[in-house]
Amino acid sequence: LHIENIGRIKAGIVGATGYAGVEILRLLLNHPEVEISALSSVSFPGQNITDIYPNLQGRIDMELVGQEEVITRSQVVFGALPHGLSEDLAFRCMERGVLYIDMGADFRLKDSDEYQRWYGESFKHPQLHQMAVYGIPELFRDAIKTASIIANPGCYPTAAALGLAPAIRSGLIEPEGIIIDAKSGVSGAGRTPTQNTHFPECQDSFSPYKVAMHRHTPEIEQTLTAVGDSRASVTFVPHLLPVSRGILSTMYARRKSHCSVSVVQEIYSQAYENERFVRLLPPGQTADIRRVAYSNYCDISIHEDRRNDLLIVVSAIDNMVKGAAGQAIQNMNIRLRVRENVGIDMVPSAF
Amino acid sequence: LHIENIGRIKAGIVGATGYAGVEILRLLLNHPEVEISALSSVSFPGQNITDIYPNLQGRIDMELVGQEEVITRSQVVFGALPHGLSEDLAFRCMERGVLYIDMGADFRLKDSDEYQRWYGESFKHPQLHQMAVYGIPELFRDAIKTASIIANPGCYPTAAALGLAPAIRSGLIEPEGIIIDAKSGVSGAGRTPTQNTHFPECQDSFSPYKVAMHRHTPEIEQTLTAVGDSRASVTFVPHLLPVSRGILSTMYARRKSHCSVSVVQEIYSQAYENERFVRLLPPGQTADIRRVAYSNYCDISIHEDRRNDLLIVVSAIDNMVKGAAGQAIQNMNIRLRVRENVGIDMVPSAF
Amino acid sequence: LHIENIGRIKAGIVGATGYAGVEILRLLLNHPEVEISALSSVSFPGQNITDIYPNLQGRIDMELVGQEEVITRSQVVFGALPHGLSEDLAFRCMERGVLYIDMGADFRLKDSDEYQRWYGESFKHPQLHQMAVYGIPELFRDAIKTASIIANPGCYPTAAALGLAPAIRSGLIEPEGIIIDAKSGVSGAGRTPTQNTHFPECQDSFSPYKVAMHRHTPEIEQTLTAVGDSRASVTFVPHLLPVSRGILSTMYARRKSHCSVSVVQEIYSQAYENERFVRLLPPGQTADIRRVAYSNYCDISIHEDRRNDLLIVVSAIDNMVKGAAGQAIQNMNIRLRVRENVGIDMVPSAF
Amino acid sequence: LHIENIGRIKAGIVGATGYAGVEILRLLLNHPEVEISALSSVSFPGQNITDIYPNLQGRIDMELVGQEEVITRSQVVFGALPHGLSEDLAFRCMERGVLYIDMGADFRLKDSDEYQRWYGESFKHPQLHQMAVYGIPELFRDAIKTASIIANPGCYPTAAALGLAPAIRSGLIEPEGIIIDAKSGVSGAGRTPTQNTHFPECQDSFSPYKVAMHRHTPEIEQTLTAVGDSRASVTFVPHLLPVSRGILSTMYARRKSHCSVSVVQEIYSQAYENERFVRLLPPGQTADIRRVAYSNYCDISIHEDRRNDLLIVVSAIDNMVKGAAGQAIQNMNIRLRVRENVGIDMVPSAF
């Protein structure tokens, strides 16, 4: 990468008017080591970003340009595109020595067959997929430090992986047949209005969707398999919560041998003791999306069902921060040798 | 029972100012075969019910009296009291030949040891417990027809039992190790304000509580055991949803033998074909609390995870209607030979 | 009108898949004197209404047809169309002797110049406008009793007119310069998803729109002028509330002579003492949309600012019920000699 | 003041467990020039602040102490107490040379009679009231620069004053008879749960309260009188919005002479051109609480009703940030010569 440490990092965003794109922008506007170099949008070319997002008035005054211009002007490019559009973008970034952080699904799955099975498409640039590093810092920090392409994880996979990884790595639970009952705020559905995100029908509603068919399933299994020593399988059922922000996953796993919840608590405590953005809650507390909203935290609480010998782990994140933009910036910080929490150290509010 | 079919049914409510009590009142005000005979409240004696609930202005003008007066004036008494207070009330109703419908937990569990284990108290009038009938009409209608004491089920157990009973009864699933991930609106927490139901902290929040320790667990197991042929066990994890009304339960069960989801759909369809208040959704739809709110419906959708060989059933009710007051009136109608849907036939709204 | 009182009233809805249309349908499904004869929709021809509104499953099974078929099969037609499309529909209903109740704006304004000014279009069938009766029963009941075309009022004008009419009629306030600060739930924006009704942006938001330019302004002024003895003028500012249902209007008027708030209370009390659907709240209470939601009530509370000599009236309705579908059915009941509250006597809930 | 510029500012909070107190704490935790010296709480003495506010876990680990200890350890004390308790606290801070910033109402009104009239109490330390500076930086920055006691304004008065001050100062509007229709999120009601902030009753509700009787009325009038040249009077009606954060005020004022809205826009533009935290929206946009939530911005939009010759100004703030904690820190920054936006420069989110 041609990253010269002269002055602030020049960061560009491709797909800046989608929710993931604009959340990266919003956070970077308070990142002391970064300056926004360029923003692109297919939907609103030539308009000012504040025309689309008036909430940003007074903080930025920038016209939306094309992708090429973003690549040209930037040292790091965040690509927030619908899946299938990122490979070419990554390729062009590689050609120019620009760090590429992908917010979409294109580089998350390592196995091209699995990608074909769940997304119905095949890899165009297989060599890029070998370069890509899956960006959950708490699990794969070393690889991120030298990556040229970072596949920023999906929101659900982030919450699931952080919640289950220590238990799997330590052999506390069976990696097969884990049930992940996940609930996400509506911002996860993106910016485009639809009938089921129309306020009068969405408010006071709650429902699952894509039951056991969601594309984040293989991504979760890939990570859990990677941290353990045998193939993991999960039943993954997402639900739509009538809130804007937050994912909470309630995860049920069979214990391998009876190991008390206090031992599990201790193992998790060690696993995350040096992690700024993972908070293992004390026994008796339960993770809550309210307490991580608008922050980069992942809160985890540990429970058990003794009667049925299950370990129950609950994890909560802000789907747009630790589940998307915040984690992307965390990855950028790691790669570009900025202190890891710079720009993403928001303190959550109780109300 | 001394129920004379001259004129309208005289119905009284003990505990009329709690949420369950006032919801029964609200529904009965539009029940053409019922007149409200008396209302009691320990918290607001002597006050008019409209002082506590101004939403009822113009519909009722009645002072809150004592329990004795409610029993004396009524042919049917709905008891909406904290657990532990209903046995004496039921006893007095029995003495007077008054039908008693209990909204609390006192008469739900048949096994006194189980009651002791989960509620920390023992039965005072064991003979009353033998008389009490557990009031889910779709499962136990015949017994309800002649009952003197009806134990109105808990909200979570209603949603769980209706969602799982056909599969268990037909031997489609293993009755052991069922996982019930349930989500309830805040009205289920009752009328008393607390920190975690304080609007600024409750809105935009979502969290589990009493993980695998909720008192509805043995009630669910009792019903599932009753409809099947062997002991059922469940892991039950409730969550608090930032909505007022609704329970949605996502339930994961191991299939006994591989039986396709279309067969399951057909068995459920037959099980509920004559039931006014259970709607089996067509394949491809998912149950949603929005579509049952303020109605007595239970919506059920059937799904599967082929990869892990699980049946996934989703059921949705309004926790205060089918999960409490509506079902209580349904039980009253059945017992007192009123057409079952009278007074509780509300059409849900999409918005 | 060719309305024969044999059996139930045959009611059809043109525009049945919009929010106003489907709310009429939802309420009529519980109206004992009505049967639904036909439903039309330009957007979803040939589909079953339950495909569009799954909440209605189990209550109706009817295919969407064309407008002509609705007219042919019905004794009363509710037209729920965008403005500009109702005159022809009304004309065809008149030709067939079918009662027409219009949910749109086409027949609300009597003055064609005023209509031209605010809607940019002119009357096509001026004679129909002379026949049309403006349907606020509490103010114009006698005219409604014999009307062939009923212009069902807008939601904001209903709340404003009911709140201010007694004060204007009794000469308590200046009819000029009244300020109406109104707040509406999002269902008032209709079924079509837009950016500002997209859940993640709408929730936790609050903002005015069409400040002093909303088309309900002349409609409010027309009614207030009609009930008083001189021309009324209002400043009308609507806001979008992050709730589905409800309008609350806070209205500020200069008192003509100092007349105590208790006298005003008494005059309002007399004005509405025989009205089922208007509830004048006792002194000290304030109107709240929660307490009228999903009901046909209009709650009114009376206040004053002695320091600045203003009368302040607050009125609350459900914008889709008393502000649309409920009032339309109330009008139908009056016109067709059904008891006025039949089918619309819902009791509001406190939670 | 004994403020030595060696190292970070030592800031203490009295009443740290109320909503205003903990919001100051939350913001100061990200203030690079401040360290938290001590926190007091009457309600939870001896507990750790994270026991009360688990959202702060990982960011602070501090036991709640007594007021004296807070004063002793601090260079600046924020007092977030119910009114009537701040004078003694301020007195003790003055004795020790500690800067005191009061979040309550005690020092806001200059006129003791007015204070007596609205709060029913009299000044205990009149000399302190002469020292106190009313802390809206955009209006009174110079006085704040040297103040020892800063009376942090109420939330409603902040929104009203910023929205109206330029128009009054420039003589565009009559200062008498201004109508302020204000709507606040529920966090403004504080931490203590009550019936009307109980989620099931608060959600989907909307209602005014303390109509024309709210104690913020004289505070608003005092500020508007101070910036103009004659006595201002307002009719102030607050409403409770079902959101956690935000105040939006819609303000109606008679224009003194007809002056076009574009001139008003220009005057406001000049008034706030150097203000970081006031954003005058371009013509055609309307202020929205969503776009200022969790930020220190005040957004203002200018409108008119030509038909009734009114200027209509809409202002929006986060009631807990610009309306409380953010403004308090802004005042601290000004007084202690820190750059004004440090620690409070949050970028609002669109969703």
mmCIF file of C-alpha atoms in Angstrom, chain C residues 159 162-164 181 183 247-252 268 279-281 285-289 298-303 311-317, chain D residues 181 206-209 211 237-239:
data_model
loop_
_atom_site.group_PDB
_atom_site.id
_atom_site.type_symbol
_atom_site.label_atom_id
_atom_site.label_comp_id
_atom_site.label_asym_id
_atom_site.label_seq_id
_atom_site.Cartn_x
_atom_site.Cartn_y
_atom_site.Cartn_z
ATOM 1 C CA ALA C 159 -60.318 17.630 15.192
ATOM 2 C CA LEU C 162 -65.094 19.795 16.960
ATOM 3 C CA GLY C 163 -62.656 21.585 19.228
ATOM 4 C CA LEU C 164 -63.561 25.109 18.204
ATOM 5 C CA ASP C 181 -50.800 23.650 16.064
ATOM 6 C CA LYS C 183 -49.776 16.818 15.314
ATOM 7 C CA ILE C 247 -54.216 13.653 15.842
ATOM 8 C CA LEU C 248 -53.911 16.168 18.619
ATOM 9 C CA SER C 249 -54.612 19.825 17.932
ATOM 10 C CA THR C 250 -53.626 22.579 20.305
ATOM 11 C CA MET C 251 -55.635 25.660 19.414
ATOM 12 C CA TYR C 252 -55.084 29.207 20.559
ATOM 13 C CA TYR C 268 -69.006 22.926 25.698
ATOM 14 C CA ARG C 279 -66.028 13.515 25.311
ATOM 15 C CA LEU C 280 -65.474 16.812 27.068
ATOM 16 C CA LEU C 281 -62.853 16.077 29.672
ATOM 17 C CA GLN C 285 -57.435 16.642 32.438
ATOM 18 C CA THR C 286 -55.802 17.027 29.040
ATOM 19 C CA ALA C 287 -56.750 15.273 25.824
ATOM 20 C CA ASP C 288 -54.323 12.511 24.780
ATOM 21 C CA ILE C 289 -54.202 10.532 21.562
ATOM 22 C CA CYS C 298 -62.998 12.992 19.975
ATOM 23 C CA ASP C 299 -61.684 14.062 23.377
ATOM 24 C CA ILE C 300 -61.617 17.771 24.136
ATOM 25 C CA SER C 301 -60.001 19.630 27.012
ATOM 26 C CA ILE C 302 -60.406 23.335 27.774
ATOM 27 C CA HIS C 303 -57.611 25.540 29.078
ATOM 28 C CA LEU C 311 -58.599 30.329 25.267
ATOM 29 C CA ILE C 312 -56.675 27.129 24.579
ATOM 30 C CA VAL C 313 -58.593 24.111 23.341
ATOM 31 C CA VAL C 314 -57.011 20.716 22.868
ATOM 32 C CA SER C 315 -58.757 18.029 20.834
ATOM 33 C CA ALA C 316 -57.664 14.485 20.108
ATOM 34 C CA ILE C 317 -58.971 11.893 17.682
ATOM 35 C CA ASP D 181 -46.106 25.358 21.225
ATOM 36 C CA PHE D 206 -49.134 12.506 22.956
ATOM 37 C CA SER D 207 -50.560 15.175 25.195
ATOM 38 C CA PRO D 208 -49.912 18.674 26.517
ATOM 39 C CA TYR D 209 -49.229 19.252 30.187
ATOM 40 C CA VAL D 211 -50.891 24.238 29.811
ATOM 41 C CA VAL D 237 -47.670 25.086 26.141
ATOM 42 C CA PRO D 238 -45.403 22.052 26.472
ATOM 43 C CA HIS D 239 -46.330 18.569 25.230
#
